Coordinates of C-alpha atoms and ligand atoms in Angstrom, one line a residue:
M1 CA 85.2 46.8 114.1
K2 CA 82.5 44.1 114.1
Q3 CA 81.3 45.4 117.4
I4 CA 80.6 48.9 116.3
L5 CA 79.0 47.8 113.1
N6 CA 76.7 45.4 115.0
Y7 CA 75.8 48.3 117.3
I8 CA 74.9 50.6 114.4
D9 CA 72.8 47.8 112.8
K10 CA 70.9 47.0 115.9
S11 CA 70.4 50.5 117.2
F12 CA 69.0 51.8 113.9
N13 CA 66.6 48.9 113.5
V14 CA 62.9 49.6 114.0
P15 CA 61.3 46.2 114.6
P16 CA 57.4 45.8 114.5
R17 CA 57.3 46.1 118.3
D18 CA 58.9 49.6 118.1
L19 CA 56.4 50.6 115.4
K20 CA 53.6 49.6 117.7
M21 CA 55.2 51.6 120.5
I22 CA 55.3 54.7 118.2
I23 CA 51.6 54.2 117.4
R24 CA 50.7 54.0 121.1
E25 CA 52.8 57.0 122.1
F26 CA 51.5 59.0 119.1
H27 CA 47.9 58.4 120.2
S28 CA 48.6 59.5 123.7
Q29 CA 50.4 62.7 122.6
M30 CA 47.7 63.4 120.0
H31 CA 45.0 63.3 122.7
K32 CA 47.0 65.5 125.0
G33 CA 47.6 68.0 122.2
L34 CA 44.0 68.1 121.3
S35 CA 43.0 68.8 124.9
G36 CA 45.5 71.6 125.2
K37 CA 47.8 69.7 127.6
T38 CA 51.6 69.8 127.3
S39 CA 52.5 67.5 124.4
S40 CA 55.2 67.1 121.8
L41 CA 52.5 67.1 119.2
K42 CA 51.0 70.6 118.8
M43 CA 47.8 69.5 117.1
L44 CA 47.0 72.9 115.5
P45 CA 43.5 73.6 114.2
A46 CA 43.7 74.8 110.6
Y47 CA 40.4 76.6 110.4
V48 CA 39.5 74.8 107.2
D49 CA 37.9 71.5 106.2
R50 CA 38.1 69.6 102.9
P51 CA 37.0 71.6 99.9
S52 CA 33.9 70.6 97.9
G53 CA 35.8 70.6 94.5
R54 CA 33.4 73.2 93.2
E55 CA 35.5 76.2 94.2
K56 CA 36.3 78.6 91.3
G57 CA 38.3 81.7 90.4
R58 CA 41.8 83.1 89.9
F59 CA 44.2 83.3 92.8
I60 CA 47.8 84.1 93.7
A61 CA 49.5 81.5 95.8
L62 CA 52.7 82.1 97.8
D63 CA 54.7 79.2 99.1
L64 CA 57.4 79.6 101.7
G65 CA 58.9 76.8 103.7
G66 CA 62.1 75.3 102.3
T67 CA 64.8 76.3 100.0
N68 CA 62.8 78.5 97.6
L69 CA 60.0 81.0 97.7
R70 CA 57.5 80.4 95.0
V71 CA 54.8 82.6 93.6
L72 CA 52.0 81.2 91.4
E73 CA 48.9 82.3 89.6
L74 CA 46.3 79.6 89.4
E75 CA 42.8 79.2 88.0
L76 CA 40.4 76.9 89.8
K77 CA 37.9 75.6 87.3
G78 CA 35.6 73.6 89.7
K79 CA 35.0 69.9 89.1
G80 CA 38.4 69.3 90.7
Q81 CA 40.4 70.9 87.9
I82 CA 43.1 73.5 88.3
R83 CA 45.1 75.3 85.7
L84 CA 48.5 76.7 86.5
I85 CA 48.8 80.1 84.7
A86 CA 52.3 81.0 85.8
E87 CA 54.9 80.1 88.4
R88 CA 58.2 81.7 89.5
K89 CA 60.8 80.6 92.0
F90 CA 62.9 83.1 94.0
V91 CA 66.0 81.8 95.7
L92 CA 66.1 82.6 99.4
Q93 CA 69.5 83.8 100.6
K94 CA 70.9 83.1 104.1
T95 CA 70.3 86.8 105.0
H96 CA 66.6 86.5 104.3
I97 CA 66.1 83.5 106.6
S98 CA 68.4 84.5 109.4
T99 CA 68.3 88.3 109.8
N100 CA 64.9 89.7 110.8
A101 CA 61.2 90.0 109.9
E102 CA 61.7 93.0 107.7
S103 CA 64.4 91.5 105.6
L104 CA 62.3 88.3 105.1
F105 CA 58.9 89.8 104.4
D106 CA 60.2 92.7 102.3
F107 CA 61.9 90.0 100.1
I108 CA 58.6 88.1 99.9
A109 CA 56.6 91.2 99.0
G110 CA 59.3 92.3 96.4
S111 CA 59.0 88.9 94.8
V112 CA 55.2 89.1 94.6
K113 CA 55.6 92.5 93.0
N114 CA 58.0 91.2 90.4
F115 CA 55.6 88.4 89.6
I116 CA 52.5 90.6 89.4
R117 CA 54.3 93.0 87.1
A118 CA 55.4 90.1 84.9
Q119 CA 51.9 88.8 84.8
K120 CA 50.6 92.2 83.9
I121 CA 48.0 92.2 86.7
G122 CA 47.0 95.8 87.0
D123 CA 46.7 97.8 90.2
D124 CA 43.0 98.3 89.7
K125 CA 42.3 94.6 89.7
K126 CA 41.6 93.1 93.2
I127 CA 43.1 89.7 93.6
A128 CA 43.0 87.2 96.5
L129 CA 46.2 85.5 97.7
G130 CA 46.7 82.2 99.7
F131 CA 49.9 82.0 101.7
T132 CA 51.5 78.6 102.5
F133 CA 53.8 79.3 105.4
S134 CA 55.2 75.9 106.4
F135 CA 56.1 76.4 110.0
P136 CA 54.2 75.8 113.3
M137 CA 51.5 78.5 113.7
K138 CA 48.8 79.1 116.2
Q139 CA 46.0 80.1 113.9
T140 CA 43.1 82.3 115.1
G141 CA 41.3 82.2 111.8
V142 CA 41.7 81.1 108.2
A143 CA 43.8 84.2 107.5
S144 CA 45.6 84.9 110.7
G145 CA 48.1 83.0 112.8
K146 CA 51.2 83.5 114.9
L147 CA 54.5 81.7 114.4
I148 CA 55.2 79.4 117.5
H149 CA 58.8 78.8 116.7
W150 CA 61.0 78.4 113.6
T151 CA 62.1 75.0 112.2
K152 CA 64.3 73.8 109.3
G153 CA 67.2 76.2 110.0
F154 CA 65.2 79.5 109.8
S155 CA 66.0 82.0 112.5
A156 CA 64.9 85.5 111.4
K157 CA 64.3 87.6 114.5
G158 CA 61.1 89.4 115.3
V159 CA 58.8 86.8 113.7
V160 CA 58.1 84.4 116.6
G161 CA 54.8 85.4 118.3
K162 CA 53.8 87.7 115.5
D163 CA 50.9 87.4 113.1
I164 CA 52.3 86.2 109.8
V165 CA 49.5 87.8 107.7
K166 CA 50.0 91.2 109.4
L167 CA 53.8 91.0 108.6
L168 CA 53.1 90.1 105.0
K169 CA 50.4 92.8 104.6
Y170 CA 52.7 95.5 106.0
S171 CA 55.4 94.6 103.5
L172 CA 53.0 94.4 100.6
L173 CA 51.7 97.9 101.4
K174 CA 55.2 99.2 101.6
K175 CA 55.7 98.0 98.0
G176 CA 52.4 99.7 97.0
L177 CA 50.5 96.4 96.4
V178 CA 47.2 97.6 97.7
N179 CA 45.0 95.4 95.4
I180 CA 46.1 92.2 97.0
R181 CA 43.9 90.6 99.7
V182 CA 45.6 88.0 101.8
A183 CA 42.7 85.6 102.1
A184 CA 44.2 82.4 103.5
L185 CA 47.2 81.3 105.6
T186 CA 48.1 77.6 105.7
N187 CA 50.6 74.9 106.4
D188 CA 52.0 72.8 103.5
T189 CA 50.5 69.6 104.8
V190 CA 47.1 71.2 104.9
G191 CA 47.7 72.6 101.4
T192 CA 48.6 69.1 100.2
L193 CA 45.6 67.4 101.7
V194 CA 43.3 70.1 100.3
A195 CA 44.8 69.9 96.8
R196 CA 44.2 66.2 96.6
A197 CA 40.8 66.4 98.3
Y198 CA 39.7 68.9 95.6
K199 CA 39.3 65.9 93.3
D200 CA 39.3 63.0 95.7
Q201 CA 36.9 63.0 98.7
A202 CA 38.5 60.0 100.3
C203 CA 41.6 62.0 101.1
D204 CA 41.9 62.6 104.8
I205 CA 45.7 62.8 105.5
G206 CA 48.3 65.1 104.1
V207 CA 52.0 64.4 104.6
I208 CA 55.3 66.1 103.8
L209 CA 58.5 64.2 103.6
G210 CA 61.0 66.7 102.3
T211 CA 63.3 69.3 103.8
G212 CA 61.1 69.0 106.9
T213 CA 58.4 66.4 107.8
N214 CA 54.9 66.8 109.1
A215 CA 51.3 65.7 108.6
C216 CA 47.8 66.9 109.0
Y217 CA 44.5 64.9 109.1
R218 CA 40.7 65.5 109.3
E219 CA 39.3 65.5 112.8
R220 CA 35.9 65.9 114.3
V221 CA 35.6 69.4 115.9
A222 CA 34.1 67.8 119.0
Q223 CA 37.4 65.9 119.5
I224 CA 39.4 69.1 119.4
R225 CA 38.7 69.8 123.1
K226 CA 40.9 72.9 123.2
F227 CA 39.1 74.5 120.3
K228 CA 36.6 76.9 121.8
D229 CA 35.7 79.0 118.8
K230 CA 31.9 79.1 119.0
R231 CA 31.6 80.7 115.5
A232 CA 32.7 77.5 113.9
H233 CA 29.7 75.3 113.2
A234 CA 31.5 72.9 111.0
T235 CA 31.6 69.3 112.1
H236 CA 35.1 68.6 110.9
M237 CA 38.3 70.5 110.7
L238 CA 41.9 69.8 109.5
V239 CA 44.5 69.6 112.2
N240 CA 48.2 70.3 111.6
I241 CA 49.9 67.7 113.8
E242 CA 53.5 69.1 113.6
W243 CA 54.7 65.5 113.9
G244 CA 58.3 66.6 113.5
G245 CA 58.2 67.5 117.1
F246 CA 57.3 64.0 118.4
N247 CA 59.9 63.2 121.0
K248 CA 59.1 59.7 122.3
L249 CA 61.8 58.1 120.2
E250 CA 65.1 56.7 121.5
R251 CA 67.9 59.0 120.4
L252 CA 71.4 57.6 119.7
P253 CA 74.7 59.4 120.3
Y254 CA 74.7 60.4 116.6
D255 CA 71.3 62.0 117.0
L256 CA 72.4 63.9 120.0
E257 CA 75.5 65.2 118.2
L258 CA 73.4 66.4 115.3
D259 CA 70.9 68.1 117.7
A260 CA 73.7 69.9 119.5
L261 CA 75.0 71.4 116.2
S262 CA 71.5 72.4 115.0
T263 CA 69.8 75.9 115.2
N264 CA 67.0 74.4 117.4
P265 CA 68.6 72.0 120.0
G266 CA 66.1 69.8 121.8
E267 CA 63.3 70.4 119.3
Q268 CA 62.0 68.5 116.3
V269 CA 63.3 65.1 117.5
L270 CA 61.3 63.1 114.9
E271 CA 62.1 65.6 112.1
K272 CA 65.8 65.2 112.8
M273 CA 65.6 61.5 112.2
V274 CA 63.5 61.5 109.2
S275 CA 63.7 64.6 106.9
G276 CA 65.9 65.6 104.0
M277 CA 67.5 68.4 105.9
Y278 CA 69.0 65.9 108.4
L279 CA 69.5 62.5 106.9
G280 CA 72.8 63.3 105.2
E281 CA 74.0 64.9 108.5
I282 CA 73.3 61.8 110.5
A283 CA 75.2 59.7 108.0
R284 CA 78.1 62.2 108.0
I285 CA 78.4 61.9 111.8
I286 CA 78.5 58.1 111.7
L287 CA 81.0 58.1 108.8
K288 CA 83.2 60.6 110.5
D289 CA 83.3 58.3 113.6
L290 CA 84.2 55.3 111.4
I291 CA 87.0 57.3 109.8
K292 CA 88.3 58.3 113.1
R293 CA 88.3 54.6 114.2
K294 CA 90.2 53.8 111.0
I295 CA 87.4 51.4 110.0
L296 CA 86.7 53.5 106.9
F297 CA 89.2 54.9 104.4
A298 CA 92.1 53.3 106.4
A299 CA 94.4 53.9 103.3
G300 CA 94.2 57.6 103.9
G301 CA 91.9 59.7 106.1
C302 CA 89.5 62.3 104.8
F303 CA 88.8 65.5 106.6
S304 CA 85.8 66.7 104.6
F305 CA 83.5 64.6 106.8
N306 CA 84.4 66.8 109.8
A307 CA 82.4 69.8 108.6
K308 CA 78.7 70.1 109.3
D309 CA 76.3 69.5 106.4
N310 CA 79.1 68.4 104.1
F311 CA 77.4 65.1 103.3
K312 CA 74.1 65.9 101.6
T313 CA 71.0 63.8 101.6
E314 CA 71.2 63.9 97.7
Y315 CA 74.5 62.0 97.9
M316 CA 72.8 59.3 100.0
S317 CA 70.1 59.0 97.3
E318 CA 72.8 58.7 94.7
I319 CA 74.7 56.1 96.7
E320 CA 71.7 53.9 97.5
G321 CA 70.5 54.1 93.9
D322 CA 73.8 52.8 92.6
R323 CA 73.2 49.4 91.1
S324 CA 76.5 49.2 89.2
K325 CA 79.0 46.4 89.8
G326 CA 82.0 48.3 91.0
L327 CA 79.7 50.9 92.8
R328 CA 80.8 53.7 90.4
G329 CA 78.0 56.0 91.7
V330 CA 79.2 55.6 95.2
A331 CA 82.7 56.5 94.0
R332 CA 81.3 59.6 92.3
A333 CA 79.6 60.8 95.4
L334 CA 82.7 60.3 97.5
K335 CA 84.9 62.1 95.0
R336 CA 82.8 65.3 95.7
L337 CA 84.1 65.0 99.3
G338 CA 87.7 64.6 98.2
V339 CA 87.9 60.8 98.6
S340 CA 89.5 59.4 95.5
R341 CA 90.9 56.1 96.7
A342 CA 88.0 54.3 98.3
T343 CA 88.3 50.5 98.2
L344 CA 85.3 48.4 97.3
E345 CA 84.9 47.5 101.0
D346 CA 84.9 51.3 101.8
K347 CA 82.2 51.8 99.2
I348 CA 80.1 48.9 100.5
L349 CA 80.4 50.2 104.0
V350 CA 79.4 53.8 103.1
R351 CA 76.3 52.4 101.3
K352 CA 75.4 50.3 104.3
I353 CA 75.4 53.3 106.6
C354 CA 73.2 55.3 104.2
K355 CA 70.9 52.3 104.2
V356 CA 70.5 52.0 107.9
V357 CA 69.9 55.7 108.3
S358 CA 67.2 55.9 105.5
M359 CA 65.6 52.7 106.6
R360 CA 65.0 54.0 110.1
A361 CA 63.6 57.2 108.6
A362 CA 61.1 55.3 106.4
R363 CA 60.0 53.0 109.2
V364 CA 59.5 55.9 111.7
S365 CA 57.5 57.7 109.0
A366 CA 55.4 54.5 108.5
G367 CA 54.7 54.2 112.2
S368 CA 53.7 57.8 112.5
L369 CA 51.4 57.5 109.4
A370 CA 49.9 54.3 110.8
A371 CA 49.2 56.2 114.1
V372 CA 47.4 59.0 112.3
V373 CA 45.2 56.6 110.3
T374 CA 44.3 54.6 113.3
K375 CA 43.5 57.7 115.3
M376 CA 40.6 58.3 112.8
D377 CA 39.8 54.7 112.1
P378 CA 41.2 52.2 114.8
H379 CA 40.3 49.0 112.9
L380 CA 40.9 50.3 109.4
L381 CA 37.3 49.8 108.4
R382 CA 37.4 52.5 105.6
K383 CA 39.7 53.5 102.8
H384 CA 42.0 56.4 103.3
T385 CA 43.9 58.4 100.7
V386 CA 47.1 59.9 102.0
A387 CA 48.3 62.9 99.9
I388 CA 52.1 63.1 100.2
D389 CA 54.7 65.4 98.8
G390 CA 58.4 66.0 99.3
T391 CA 61.7 65.1 97.8
V392 CA 62.5 62.3 100.3
Y393 CA 59.3 60.4 99.5
E394 CA 59.5 61.2 95.8
K395 CA 63.2 60.8 95.0
Y396 CA 64.9 58.7 97.7
P397 CA 65.4 55.2 96.3
G398 CA 63.4 52.6 98.1
F399 CA 61.8 55.0 100.6
A400 CA 58.2 54.7 99.5
R401 CA 58.6 50.9 99.3
N402 CA 60.1 50.7 102.8
I403 CA 57.1 52.6 104.1
R404 CA 54.8 50.2 102.4
V405 CA 56.6 47.1 103.8
A406 CA 56.2 48.5 107.4
L407 CA 52.5 49.2 106.8
R408 CA 52.1 45.6 105.7
E409 CA 53.9 44.3 108.8
L410 CA 51.5 46.3 110.9
F411 CA 48.2 45.8 109.1
G412 CA 48.6 42.6 107.0
R413 CA 46.3 42.7 104.0
K414 CA 44.3 45.6 105.3
N415 CA 47.3 47.8 104.5
S416 CA 45.9 48.2 101.0
R417 CA 43.1 50.4 102.5
I418 CA 45.8 53.1 102.9
R419 CA 46.3 54.6 99.5
I420 CA 49.4 56.8 99.4
T421 CA 49.4 59.2 96.4
L422 CA 52.2 61.5 95.4
T423 CA 50.5 64.9 95.2
K424 CA 53.0 67.3 93.7
D425 CA 52.8 71.0 94.5
G426 CA 49.9 70.7 96.9
S427 CA 51.3 73.6 98.8
G428 CA 50.8 75.9 95.8
R429 CA 47.4 74.6 94.7
G430 CA 46.1 74.0 98.2
A431 CA 46.7 77.7 99.2
A432 CA 44.7 78.8 96.2
I433 CA 41.8 76.5 97.0
I434 CA 41.7 77.6 100.7
A435 CA 41.7 81.2 99.5
A436 CA 38.7 80.3 97.3
V437 CA 36.9 78.7 100.3
A438 CA 37.7 81.7 102.4
T439 CA 36.4 84.3 99.9
K440 CA 33.2 82.4 99.0
Ligands
GLC501 C1 58.5 71.6 109.5 C2 57.5 72.6 109.9 C3 56.1 72.1 109.5 C4 56.1 71.8 108.0 C5 57.2 70.7 107.7 C6 57.3 70.3 106.3 O1 58.3 70.4 110.3 O2 57.5 72.9 111.3 O3 55.2 73.2 109.7 O4 54.9 71.3 107.6 O5 58.4 71.2 108.1 O6 57.6 71.4 105.4

């Protein structure tokens, strides 16, 4: 028993020397990606730079990338101010995300139609739309881009390799929505950075730590060697790193088991160690193993740990957030899985497993973030605002603090030059701002 627990402890630990290794490998993969060489970091030009903060007008934003589809109407007032006029969520069904392009994009267009009707926006009124599509895309302009591959469990056929804006336009036309102009296509990390930069010019990194994980940053166009678009005369451009694909991390047997059961084996190595879609699953696989070895719940086994995705990341949050003496919150979470007779030792052990899994995730995120900052500014001579969004960062107990601890280990007092700001709903607001930049 001691042996296996020691192994888990040790193998999930990310000491400072591993953080430094992550930084080195990240830099090398970033360089390769920017030069168009094979790399686990795609480094995708976003065809947009930071906004000025003076953009104005009314826009529709569409946000697809996790569990819901959202449609919003927003008014940009200039001077960094934005007013949310209306917002609606539409729940994505399994069929939408896993059948085909038509089923997915008709659903999106249908939702836009419902929204527009409810908002009483007439057919005669032209309106620009910004689309946040949070998957890896090879963009060819601010309003065009092809899906490279799906992530986060999406698998609709006939979308990979296709221009997302064309697919959307086609479905919008089918629904008779001729007055909508799709003016911008963007990733959620870019949206988040742009939303924060609208009122804070020090913002140069956008991060998502939610269902999936990823980051973008501001790069000099001259450094993006593979970018040959001569029309662009801007000096800087945002680059979507797609850091979820980073694969220079040591994977444990638990990671390999998770990977084999996923919709995209071999891909998104970092994402599968860090993001909300997977943390619960890693913990489930470890716990299942401990149950099998009779180290956990020895008084009576429990089969609900055998089924994929049964242990949710939310349960981990609840378990780690439990400060009660008898660990009543842990007991509550376990009850949902049919365990009603856990001993105090069982509960302590379950919490410990959640802790090692979430700690590794926070430290790997911190190492990645540190790599992006030092790519722009190797000696941390300037201040950087990181705009961050996502349930894992926002809601997981201790996650934000653990990132900060790791940054302090890496940079000492200079860590305070990295300001991390929770930027809620950047993917909605950012899409509207980019649409404004594009229609100017
Ligand atoms: C996945 C997607 C990426 C997105 C991230 C966060 O990693 O591939 O594009 O930014 O999830 O939603």
